[in-house]
């Protein structure tokens, strides 16, 4: 028991060290004045399958942007809801182009194929990949994003820590905790290993020349976790992911409620934790020990579990009650991880009426 207590205490110290270092990393980022005279042309690329409700929120905020040279390309991936009608409302805005497909070819994941096809038609010198469930919170959001990207060291690819809104917050609010406490962002540039690199697929920005040199979507055409894999792939080839604090510029409405959040995370939780039975089992046990069972082993670790969540929730503007329910959030996440593994093993994971993964994968 003493050995286990020491191990768990050390793990929590590492989590606190990583979180505090990542927060300091965010605070030290340059914030250039977004009023330059010359701006690169920008292509905003959006995958959409049955995203009518989200596009009704996103497109007005995009088309109100004061960025001088940008286009929006939406790839409608065989939607059977009102998505085509929502897009039709903007047919007279020449900044918006709509591409339509009927699903990915064999060997491709739908989102990856949609974005790859969008890049075939993009004309900007910068590519901004944006999920349909996002919203720009101010009319100069694109200026801020591009200005901060251009202030990064050469050879960077930018990704975002957005404001997280919508439902299912018992699960969704764990995402920024894992982003900030799970990856030491100050070390991403200093250490060359590609495992120290990832993207948030909801929003990332890259120079078009770098994109076409490496064609990351084509190289990861069948990846459900394409953002994680692309982040590592880009870093392996010399492009370093940088996390920008865009809470004031960008919001993401991931899910409407807890049921939808469970279904959404079910498709990728198993893959995030190794995607194979043995790595999953080890990581699942490690997660349970660290966040669910640790307070039962040593009561002071309950303070750590609550504190880690409280710090991140304050950063994201989440209510206090959500932080106090951190043990419940971690318990739900632990159960969800097991459900995800079981669903993948049985080949029963579906998302937007399409199968995800392979049995036993």
mmCIF file of C-alpha atoms in Angstrom:
data_model
loop_
_atom_site.group_PDB
_atom_site.id
_atom_site.type_symbol
_atom_site.label_atom_id
_atom_site.label_comp_id
_atom_site.label_asym_id
_atom_site.label_seq_id
_atom_site.Cartn_x
_atom_site.Cartn_y
_atom_site.Cartn_z
ATOM 1 C CA UNK A 1 0.000 0.000 0.000
ATOM 2 C CA UNK A 2 2.871 2.407 0.761
ATOM 3 C CA UNK A 3 4.385 1.768 -2.666
ATOM 4 C CA UNK A 4 1.017 2.395 -4.361
ATOM 5 C CA UNK A 5 0.507 5.580 -2.355
ATOM 6 C CA UNK A 6 3.953 6.859 -3.358
ATOM 7 C CA UNK A 7 3.291 5.975 -6.993
ATOM 8 C CA UNK A 8 -0.055 7.762 -7.068
ATOM 9 C CA UNK A 9 1.365 10.760 -5.239
ATOM 10 C CA UNK A 10 4.170 10.997 -7.798
ATOM 11 C CA UNK A 11 1.711 10.749 -10.684
ATOM 12 C CA UNK A 12 -0.350 13.593 -9.264
ATOM 13 C CA UNK A 13 2.745 15.726 -8.785
ATOM 14 C CA UNK A 14 3.588 15.134 -12.449
ATOM 15 C CA UNK A 15 0.061 16.085 -13.471
ATOM 16 C CA UNK A 16 0.254 19.311 -11.473
ATOM 17 C CA UNK A 17 3.671 20.107 -12.913
ATOM 18 C CA UNK A 18 2.451 19.508 -16.468
ATOM 19 C CA UNK A 19 -0.716 21.538 -15.948
ATOM 20 C CA UNK A 20 1.052 24.519 -14.396
ATOM 21 C CA UNK A 21 3.738 24.465 -17.105
ATOM 22 C CA UNK A 22 1.076 24.372 -19.816
ATOM 23 C CA UNK A 23 -0.798 27.279 -18.239
ATOM 24 C CA UNK A 24 2.417 29.308 -18.115
ATOM 25 C CA UNK A 25 3.038 28.393 -21.759
ATOM 26 C CA UNK A 26 -0.368 29.820 -22.691
ATOM 27 C CA UNK A 27 0.244 33.033 -20.729
ATOM 28 C CA UNK A 28 3.608 33.688 -22.371
ATOM 29 C CA UNK A 29 2.351 33.488 -25.943
ATOM 30 C CA UNK A 30 2.836 36.631 -28.032
ATOM 31 C CA UNK A 31 -0.334 38.586 -28.750
ATOM 32 C CA UNK A 32 0.476 40.765 -31.768
ATOM 33 C CA UNK A 33 -1.714 43.648 -32.869
ATOM 34 C CA UNK A 34 -4.206 42.228 -35.425
ATOM 35 C CA UNK A 35 -4.179 45.394 -37.569
ATOM 36 C CA UNK A 36 -1.450 44.667 -40.109
ATOM 37 C CA UNK A 37 -1.685 46.207 -43.567
ATOM 38 C CA UNK A 38 -0.904 43.001 -45.467
ATOM 39 C CA UNK A 39 -2.696 39.730 -44.790
ATOM 40 C CA UNK A 40 -2.221 36.319 -46.433
ATOM 41 C CA UNK A 41 -5.231 34.851 -48.185
ATOM 42 C CA UNK A 42 -7.057 32.335 -46.021
ATOM 43 C CA UNK A 43 -9.132 29.254 -46.849
ATOM 44 C CA UNK A 44 -11.502 28.092 -44.104
ATOM 45 C CA UNK A 45 -12.271 24.407 -44.696
ATOM 46 C CA UNK A 46 -15.283 22.813 -42.986
ATOM 47 C CA UNK A 47 -16.475 19.184 -43.130
ATOM 48 C CA UNK A 48 -20.229 18.806 -42.778
ATOM 49 C CA UNK A 49 -22.431 15.758 -42.481
ATOM 50 C CA UNK A 50 -25.877 16.454 -41.032
ATOM 51 C CA UNK A 51 -24.691 19.718 -39.509
ATOM 52 C CA UNK A 52 -27.680 21.951 -40.230
ATOM 53 C CA UNK A 53 -28.073 23.212 -36.659
ATOM 54 C CA UNK A 54 -24.358 23.869 -36.245
ATOM 55 C CA UNK A 55 -23.979 25.602 -39.607
ATOM 56 C CA UNK A 56 -26.873 27.936 -38.772
ATOM 57 C CA UNK A 57 -24.740 29.132 -35.854
ATOM 58 C CA UNK A 58 -21.287 29.047 -37.473
ATOM 59 C CA UNK A 59 -21.774 30.502 -40.951
ATOM 60 C CA UNK A 60 -23.124 33.930 -39.903
ATOM 61 C CA UNK A 61 -20.173 34.392 -37.540
ATOM 62 C CA UNK A 62 -17.755 33.389 -40.301
ATOM 63 C CA UNK A 63 -19.242 35.590 -42.985
ATOM 64 C CA UNK A 64 -19.253 38.600 -40.628
ATOM 65 C CA UNK A 65 -15.473 38.409 -40.252
ATOM 66 C CA UNK A 66 -13.523 41.530 -41.159
ATOM 67 C CA UNK A 67 -10.578 39.529 -42.495
ATOM 68 C CA UNK A 68 -9.718 41.054 -45.895
ATOM 69 C CA UNK A 69 -9.014 37.974 -48.040
ATOM 70 C CA UNK A 70 -10.736 34.725 -47.138
ATOM 71 C CA UNK A 71 -12.919 32.014 -48.588
ATOM 72 C CA UNK A 72 -15.074 29.382 -46.897
ATOM 73 C CA UNK A 73 -15.325 25.894 -48.383
ATOM 74 C CA UNK A 74 -17.910 23.547 -46.907
ATOM 75 C CA UNK A 75 -17.816 19.910 -47.985
ATOM 76 C CA UNK A 76 -21.331 18.469 -47.588
ATOM 77 C CA UNK A 77 -20.631 14.781 -47.057
ATOM 78 C CA UNK A 78 -23.902 13.184 -48.112
ATOM 79 C CA UNK A 79 -26.079 14.982 -45.559
ATOM 80 C CA UNK A 80 -29.684 13.811 -45.299
ATOM 81 C CA UNK A 81 -30.872 16.568 -42.967
ATOM 82 C CA UNK A 82 -31.407 20.275 -43.733
ATOM 83 C CA UNK A 83 -27.687 20.966 -44.314
ATOM 84 C CA UNK A 84 -28.113 21.605 -48.086
ATOM 85 C CA UNK A 85 -30.945 24.066 -47.411
ATOM 86 C CA UNK A 86 -28.899 25.953 -44.824
ATOM 87 C CA UNK A 87 -26.009 26.234 -47.276
ATOM 88 C CA UNK A 88 -28.372 27.341 -50.051
ATOM 89 C CA UNK A 89 -29.266 30.453 -48.039
ATOM 90 C CA UNK A 90 -25.749 31.768 -48.597
ATOM 91 C CA UNK A 91 -25.525 31.007 -52.301
ATOM 92 C CA UNK A 92 -25.125 34.700 -53.172
ATOM 93 C CA UNK A 93 -22.097 35.181 -50.935
ATOM 94 C CA UNK A 94 -19.137 34.642 -53.237
ATOM 95 C CA UNK A 95 -16.830 33.896 -50.310
ATOM 96 C CA UNK A 96 -18.679 30.609 -49.674
ATOM 97 C CA UNK A 97 -18.243 27.580 -51.888
ATOM 98 C CA UNK A 98 -20.076 24.306 -51.316
ATOM 99 C CA UNK A 99 -18.742 20.932 -52.425
ATOM 100 C CA UNK A 100 -20.943 17.865 -52.263
ATOM 101 C CA UNK A 101 -20.109 14.182 -51.982
ATOM 102 C CA UNK A 102 -21.925 10.971 -51.192
ATOM 103 C CA UNK A 103 -19.614 9.470 -48.623
ATOM 104 C CA UNK A 104 -15.944 8.520 -48.574
ATOM 105 C CA UNK A 105 -14.427 5.873 -50.858
ATOM 106 C CA UNK A 106 -13.159 2.619 -49.327
ATOM 107 C CA UNK A 107 -10.218 3.130 -47.005
ATOM 108 C CA UNK A 108 -11.148 6.686 -46.032
ATOM 109 C CA UNK A 109 -12.820 8.124 -42.931
ATOM 110 C CA UNK A 110 -15.579 10.577 -43.821
ATOM 111 C CA UNK A 111 -14.171 13.688 -42.132
ATOM 112 C CA UNK A 112 -10.657 13.075 -43.425
ATOM 113 C CA UNK A 113 -11.903 12.592 -46.978
ATOM 114 C CA UNK A 114 -14.098 15.701 -46.771
ATOM 115 C CA UNK A 115 -11.185 17.889 -45.691
ATOM 116 C CA UNK A 116 -8.847 16.354 -48.242
ATOM 117 C CA UNK A 117 -11.336 17.106 -51.014
ATOM 118 C CA UNK A 118 -11.762 20.661 -49.733
ATOM 119 C CA UNK A 119 -8.013 21.217 -49.985
ATOM 120 C CA UNK A 120 -8.147 20.224 -53.659
ATOM 121 C CA UNK A 121 -10.235 23.343 -54.299
ATOM 122 C CA UNK A 122 -8.722 25.784 -51.780
ATOM 123 C CA UNK A 123 -6.993 28.888 -53.110
ATOM 124 C CA UNK A 124 -5.636 30.477 -49.918
ATOM 125 C CA UNK A 125 -2.026 30.588 -48.818
ATOM 126 C CA UNK A 126 -3.152 29.497 -45.328
ATOM 127 C CA UNK A 127 -5.570 26.664 -44.544
ATOM 128 C CA UNK A 128 -7.801 26.849 -41.465
ATOM 129 C CA UNK A 129 -9.493 23.532 -40.691
ATOM 130 C CA UNK A 130 -12.611 24.226 -38.651
ATOM 131 C CA UNK A 131 -15.306 21.870 -37.353
ATOM 132 C CA UNK A 132 -18.929 22.706 -38.070
ATOM 133 C CA UNK A 133 -19.804 22.842 -34.358
ATOM 134 C CA UNK A 134 -17.612 25.905 -33.795
ATOM 135 C CA UNK A 135 -18.566 29.572 -33.553
ATOM 136 C CA UNK A 136 -16.436 32.685 -33.941
ATOM 137 C CA UNK A 137 -17.080 34.973 -30.986
ATOM 138 C CA UNK A 138 -15.924 38.298 -32.452
ATOM 139 C CA UNK A 139 -15.737 39.823 -35.892
ATOM 140 C CA UNK A 140 -11.942 40.069 -35.776
ATOM 141 C CA UNK A 141 -11.427 36.459 -34.660
ATOM 142 C CA UNK A 142 -9.733 35.432 -37.925
ATOM 143 C CA UNK A 143 -7.404 38.430 -37.709
ATOM 144 C CA UNK A 144 -6.389 37.460 -34.179
ATOM 145 C CA UNK A 145 -5.817 33.832 -35.157
ATOM 146 C CA UNK A 146 -3.724 34.623 -38.235
ATOM 147 C CA UNK A 147 -1.742 37.355 -36.463
ATOM 148 C CA UNK A 148 -0.841 34.981 -33.644
ATOM 149 C CA UNK A 149 0.030 32.218 -36.089
ATOM 150 C CA UNK A 150 2.393 34.533 -37.961
ATOM 151 C CA UNK A 151 4.088 35.462 -34.672
ATOM 152 C CA UNK A 152 5.019 31.826 -34.026
ATOM 153 C CA UNK A 153 8.475 30.511 -34.927
ATOM 154 C CA UNK A 154 8.900 29.383 -38.556
ATOM 155 C CA UNK A 155 7.809 25.815 -39.154
ATOM 156 C CA UNK A 156 4.818 25.943 -36.800
ATOM 157 C CA UNK A 157 1.296 24.630 -37.152
ATOM 158 C CA UNK A 158 -1.265 26.297 -34.879
ATOM 159 C CA UNK A 159 -4.081 24.600 -33.007
ATOM 160 C CA UNK A 160 -6.531 25.949 -30.460
ATOM 161 C CA UNK A 161 -7.765 25.787 -26.914
ATOM 162 C CA UNK A 162 -11.335 27.069 -27.467
ATOM 163 C CA UNK A 163 -14.178 27.867 -25.143
ATOM 164 C CA UNK A 164 -16.248 24.691 -24.680
ATOM 165 C CA UNK A 165 -20.010 25.152 -24.583
ATOM 166 C CA UNK A 166 -23.084 23.033 -25.087
ATOM 167 C CA UNK A 167 -24.240 20.004 -23.118
ATOM 168 C CA UNK A 168 -22.667 16.887 -21.678
ATOM 169 C CA UNK A 169 -20.258 18.968 -19.596
ATOM 170 C CA UNK A 170 -19.638 16.186 -17.081
ATOM 171 C CA UNK A 171 -17.642 14.524 -19.861
ATOM 172 C CA UNK A 172 -16.795 17.402 -22.188
ATOM 173 C CA UNK A 173 -15.113 19.426 -19.436
ATOM 174 C CA UNK A 174 -12.493 16.689 -19.083
ATOM 175 C CA UNK A 175 -11.176 17.442 -22.580
ATOM 176 C CA UNK A 176 -9.218 20.612 -21.686
ATOM 177 C CA UNK A 177 -7.927 18.888 -18.543
ATOM 178 C CA UNK A 178 -6.442 16.120 -20.669
ATOM 179 C CA UNK A 179 -5.090 18.637 -23.209
ATOM 180 C CA UNK A 180 -3.305 20.731 -20.583
ATOM 181 C CA UNK A 181 -2.339 18.146 -17.976
ATOM 182 C CA UNK A 182 -1.757 15.270 -20.386
ATOM 183 C CA UNK A 183 0.782 16.937 -22.690
ATOM 184 C CA UNK A 184 3.620 19.227 -21.527
ATOM 185 C CA UNK A 185 3.203 21.945 -24.158
ATOM 186 C CA UNK A 186 6.447 23.789 -23.291
ATOM 187 C CA UNK A 187 8.368 20.643 -24.275
ATOM 188 C CA UNK A 188 6.637 20.078 -27.625
ATOM 189 C CA UNK A 189 9.114 22.341 -29.426
ATOM 190 C CA UNK A 190 12.127 21.449 -27.277
ATOM 191 C CA UNK A 191 11.917 17.664 -27.576
ATOM 192 C CA UNK A 192 11.856 16.120 -31.054
ATOM 193 C CA UNK A 193 9.852 12.954 -30.354
ATOM 194 C CA UNK A 194 6.617 12.973 -32.408
ATOM 195 C CA UNK A 195 4.604 11.570 -29.489
ATOM 196 C CA UNK A 196 5.056 15.006 -27.923
ATOM 197 C CA UNK A 197 2.758 16.587 -30.443
ATOM 198 C CA UNK A 198 -0.931 16.647 -31.287
ATOM 199 C CA UNK A 199 -3.598 18.818 -32.846
ATOM 200 C CA UNK A 200 -7.084 19.702 -31.743
ATOM 201 C CA UNK A 201 -9.032 18.759 -34.868
ATOM 202 C CA UNK A 202 -11.737 21.310 -34.075
ATOM 203 C CA UNK A 203 -9.420 24.105 -35.217
ATOM 204 C CA UNK A 204 -5.932 24.118 -36.733
ATOM 205 C CA UNK A 205 -4.054 26.376 -39.109
ATOM 206 C CA UNK A 206 -1.214 25.560 -41.494
ATOM 207 C CA UNK A 207 0.611 27.142 -44.396
ATOM 208 C CA UNK A 208 -0.776 25.730 -47.653
ATOM 209 C CA UNK A 209 2.711 25.040 -48.998
ATOM 210 C CA UNK A 210 3.575 22.913 -45.978
ATOM 211 C CA UNK A 211 0.230 21.141 -46.219
ATOM 212 C CA UNK A 212 0.669 20.119 -49.850
ATOM 213 C CA UNK A 213 4.271 19.105 -49.298
ATOM 214 C CA UNK A 214 3.166 16.570 -46.664
ATOM 215 C CA UNK A 215 -0.524 15.908 -47.558
ATOM 216 C CA UNK A 216 -1.389 14.817 -43.987
ATOM 217 C CA UNK A 217 -5.000 13.857 -44.687
ATOM 218 C CA UNK A 218 -3.990 11.541 -47.507
ATOM 219 C CA UNK A 219 -1.360 9.918 -45.294
ATOM 220 C CA UNK A 220 -3.918 9.369 -42.498
ATOM 221 C CA UNK A 221 -6.958 8.691 -44.633
ATOM 222 C CA UNK A 222 -8.382 5.918 -42.427
ATOM 223 C CA UNK A 223 -7.733 7.441 -38.986
ATOM 224 C CA UNK A 224 -10.643 8.239 -36.683
ATOM 225 C CA UNK A 225 -8.160 10.150 -34.500
ATOM 226 C CA UNK A 226 -6.768 11.995 -37.474
ATOM 227 C CA UNK A 227 -5.937 15.123 -35.479
ATOM 228 C CA UNK A 228 -3.673 13.281 -33.036
ATOM 229 C CA UNK A 229 -2.002 11.287 -35.791
ATOM 230 C CA UNK A 230 -1.608 14.288 -38.089
ATOM 231 C CA UNK A 231 -0.069 16.303 -35.259
ATOM 232 C CA UNK A 232 2.530 13.614 -34.721
ATOM 233 C CA UNK A 233 3.084 13.181 -38.463
ATOM 234 C CA UNK A 234 3.658 16.898 -38.985
ATOM 235 C CA UNK A 235 6.060 17.098 -36.079
ATOM 236 C CA UNK A 236 7.996 14.113 -37.398
ATOM 237 C CA UNK A 237 8.459 16.081 -40.617
ATOM 238 C CA UNK A 238 9.580 19.299 -38.958
ATOM 239 C CA UNK A 239 6.331 21.200 -38.317
ATOM 240 C CA UNK A 240 5.799 21.842 -34.603
ATOM 241 C CA UNK A 241 2.249 22.074 -33.196
ATOM 242 C CA UNK A 242 1.625 25.146 -31.033
ATOM 243 C CA UNK A 243 -1.472 25.477 -28.832
ATOM 244 C CA UNK A 244 -3.033 28.953 -28.947
ATOM 245 C CA UNK A 245 -5.404 30.185 -26.260
ATOM 246 C CA UNK A 246 -8.457 31.143 -28.357
ATOM 247 C CA UNK A 247 -11.107 31.125 -25.641
ATOM 248 C CA UNK A 248 -12.086 34.713 -26.495
ATOM 249 C CA UNK A 249 -12.232 34.094 -30.234
ATOM 250 C CA UNK A 250 -13.633 30.588 -30.669
ATOM 251 C CA UNK A 251 -16.340 28.468 -29.044
ATOM 252 C CA UNK A 252 -17.102 24.804 -29.667
ATOM 253 C CA UNK A 253 -20.499 23.220 -29.018
ATOM 254 C CA UNK A 254 -19.423 19.593 -28.997
ATOM 255 C CA UNK A 255 -22.648 17.881 -27.926
ATOM 256 C CA UNK A 256 -26.186 18.923 -26.948
ATOM 257 C CA UNK A 257 -26.445 16.629 -23.913
ATOM 258 C CA UNK A 258 -24.750 13.872 -21.921
ATOM 259 C CA UNK A 259 -26.218 11.055 -24.044
ATOM 260 C CA UNK A 260 -24.822 12.579 -27.238
ATOM 261 C CA UNK A 261 -21.457 13.176 -25.534
ATOM 262 C CA UNK A 262 -21.312 9.524 -24.480
ATOM 263 C CA UNK A 263 -22.069 8.364 -28.015
ATOM 264 C CA UNK A 264 -19.539 10.766 -29.492
ATOM 265 C CA UNK A 265 -16.683 9.892 -27.147
ATOM 266 C CA UNK A 266 -17.483 6.191 -27.470
ATOM 267 C CA UNK A 267 -16.160 6.229 -31.028
ATOM 268 C CA UNK A 268 -12.678 7.400 -30.066
ATOM 269 C CA UNK A 269 -12.013 6.754 -26.350
ATOM 270 C CA UNK A 270 -10.694 3.255 -27.058
ATOM 271 C CA UNK A 271 -8.500 4.581 -29.863
ATOM 272 C CA UNK A 272 -7.139 7.354 -27.656
ATOM 273 C CA UNK A 273 -6.079 4.705 -25.162
ATOM 274 C CA UNK A 274 -3.985 2.623 -27.493
ATOM 275 C CA UNK A 275 -6.565 1.072 -29.804
ATOM 276 C CA UNK A 276 -5.415 -2.473 -28.952
ATOM 277 C CA UNK A 277 -6.461 -4.701 -26.037
ATOM 278 C CA UNK A 278 -3.233 -4.747 -23.999
ATOM 279 C CA UNK A 279 -2.331 -1.029 -24.236
ATOM 280 C CA UNK A 280 -5.951 -0.162 -23.565
ATOM 281 C CA UNK A 281 -6.110 -2.349 -20.477
ATOM 282 C CA UNK A 282 -2.937 -0.825 -19.034
ATOM 283 C CA UNK A 283 -4.041 2.743 -19.713
ATOM 284 C CA UNK A 284 -7.568 2.057 -18.473
ATOM 285 C CA UNK A 285 -6.254 0.688 -15.196
ATOM 286 C CA UNK A 286 -3.854 3.612 -14.932
ATOM 287 C CA UNK A 287 -6.640 6.146 -15.474
ATOM 288 C CA UNK A 288 -8.864 4.460 -12.914
ATOM 289 C CA UNK A 289 -6.118 4.329 -10.309
ATOM 290 C CA UNK A 290 -5.073 7.936 -10.895
ATOM 291 C CA UNK A 291 -8.444 9.653 -10.972
ATOM 292 C CA UNK A 292 -11.097 7.288 -9.583
ATOM 293 C CA UNK A 293 -9.462 5.040 -6.994
ATOM 294 C CA UNK A 294 -6.629 7.307 -5.810
ATOM 295 C CA UNK A 295 -8.744 9.075 -3.121
ATOM 296 C CA UNK A 296 -9.680 5.662 -1.736
ATOM 297 C CA UNK A 297 -5.995 4.739 -1.443
ATOM 298 C CA UNK A 298 -4.959 8.055 0.132
ATOM 299 C CA UNK A 299 -7.606 10.608 1.050
ATOM 300 C CA UNK A 300 -5.490 13.761 0.335
ATOM 301 C CA UNK A 301 -5.502 12.769 -3.328
ATOM 302 C CA UNK A 302 -9.186 13.731 -3.417
ATOM 303 C CA UNK A 303 -8.005 17.319 -2.990
ATOM 304 C CA UNK A 304 -5.682 16.852 -5.957
ATOM 305 C CA UNK A 305 -8.436 15.375 -8.159
ATOM 306 C CA UNK A 306 -10.739 18.265 -7.289
ATOM 307 C CA UNK A 307 -7.971 20.860 -7.581
ATOM 308 C CA UNK A 308 -6.814 19.806 -11.030
ATOM 309 C CA UNK A 309 -10.353 20.021 -12.337
ATOM 310 C CA UNK A 310 -11.039 23.300 -10.531
ATOM 311 C CA UNK A 311 -8.018 25.051 -12.064
ATOM 312 C CA UNK A 312 -8.980 24.031 -15.615
ATOM 313 C CA UNK A 313 -12.674 24.726 -15.073
ATOM 314 C CA UNK A 314 -11.867 28.248 -13.827
ATOM 315 C CA UNK A 315 -9.754 28.816 -16.931
ATOM 316 C CA UNK A 316 -12.638 27.735 -19.168
ATOM 317 C CA UNK A 317 -15.265 29.614 -17.151
ATOM 318 C CA UNK A 318 -17.138 26.514 -16.031
ATOM 319 C CA UNK A 319 -19.339 26.649 -12.904
ATOM 320 C CA UNK A 320 -18.107 25.566 -9.490
ATOM 321 C CA UNK A 321 -20.601 22.713 -9.235
ATOM 322 C CA UNK A 322 -18.963 21.083 -12.244
ATOM 323 C CA UNK A 323 -15.584 21.129 -10.491
ATOM 324 C CA UNK A 324 -17.059 19.663 -7.315
ATOM 325 C CA UNK A 325 -18.424 16.782 -9.379
ATOM 326 C CA UNK A 326 -14.947 15.917 -10.706
ATOM 327 C CA UNK A 327 -14.980 12.427 -9.091
ATOM 328 C CA UNK A 328 -18.268 11.683 -10.884
ATOM 329 C CA UNK A 329 -16.867 12.985 -14.184
ATOM 330 C CA UNK A 330 -13.838 10.710 -13.899
ATOM 331 C CA UNK A 331 -15.997 7.738 -12.925
ATOM 332 C CA UNK A 332 -18.204 8.324 -15.971
ATOM 333 C CA UNK A 333 -15.129 8.651 -18.184
ATOM 334 C CA UNK A 334 -13.722 5.398 -16.808
ATOM 335 C CA UNK A 335 -16.968 3.589 -17.571
ATOM 336 C CA UNK A 336 -17.123 5.227 -20.995
ATOM 337 C CA UNK A 337 -13.620 4.009 -21.863
ATOM 338 C CA UNK A 338 -14.650 0.449 -21.102
ATOM 339 C CA UNK A 339 -17.857 0.827 -23.104
ATOM 340 C CA UNK A 340 -15.843 2.201 -26.012
ATOM 341 C CA UNK A 341 -13.449 -0.748 -25.933
ATOM 342 C CA UNK A 342 -16.287 -3.268 -25.764
ATOM 343 C CA UNK A 343 -18.109 -1.556 -28.632
ATOM 344 C CA UNK A 344 -14.978 -1.517 -30.793
ATOM 345 C CA UNK A 345 -14.243 -5.170 -30.032
ATOM 346 C CA UNK A 346 -17.763 -6.096 -31.138
ATOM 347 C CA UNK A 347 -17.655 -3.840 -34.199
ATOM 348 C CA UNK A 348 -20.693 -1.844 -33.064
ATOM 349 C CA UNK A 349 -19.352 1.685 -33.052
ATOM 350 C CA UNK A 350 -21.238 4.007 -35.388
ATOM 351 C CA UNK A 351 -21.178 7.757 -35.869
ATOM 352 C CA UNK A 352 -23.579 9.650 -38.114
ATOM 353 C CA UNK A 353 -24.921 6.362 -39.454
ATOM 354 C CA UNK A 354 -21.506 5.069 -40.485
ATOM 355 C CA UNK A 355 -19.408 2.315 -38.892
ATOM 356 C CA UNK A 356 -16.274 3.321 -37.008
ATOM 357 C CA UNK A 357 -13.269 1.026 -36.556
ATOM 358 C CA UNK A 358 -13.059 -2.717 -36.994
ATOM 359 C CA UNK A 359 -13.970 -5.591 -34.670
ATOM 360 C CA UNK A 360 -11.109 -6.561 -32.445
ATOM 361 C CA UNK A 361 -8.977 -3.632 -33.619
#
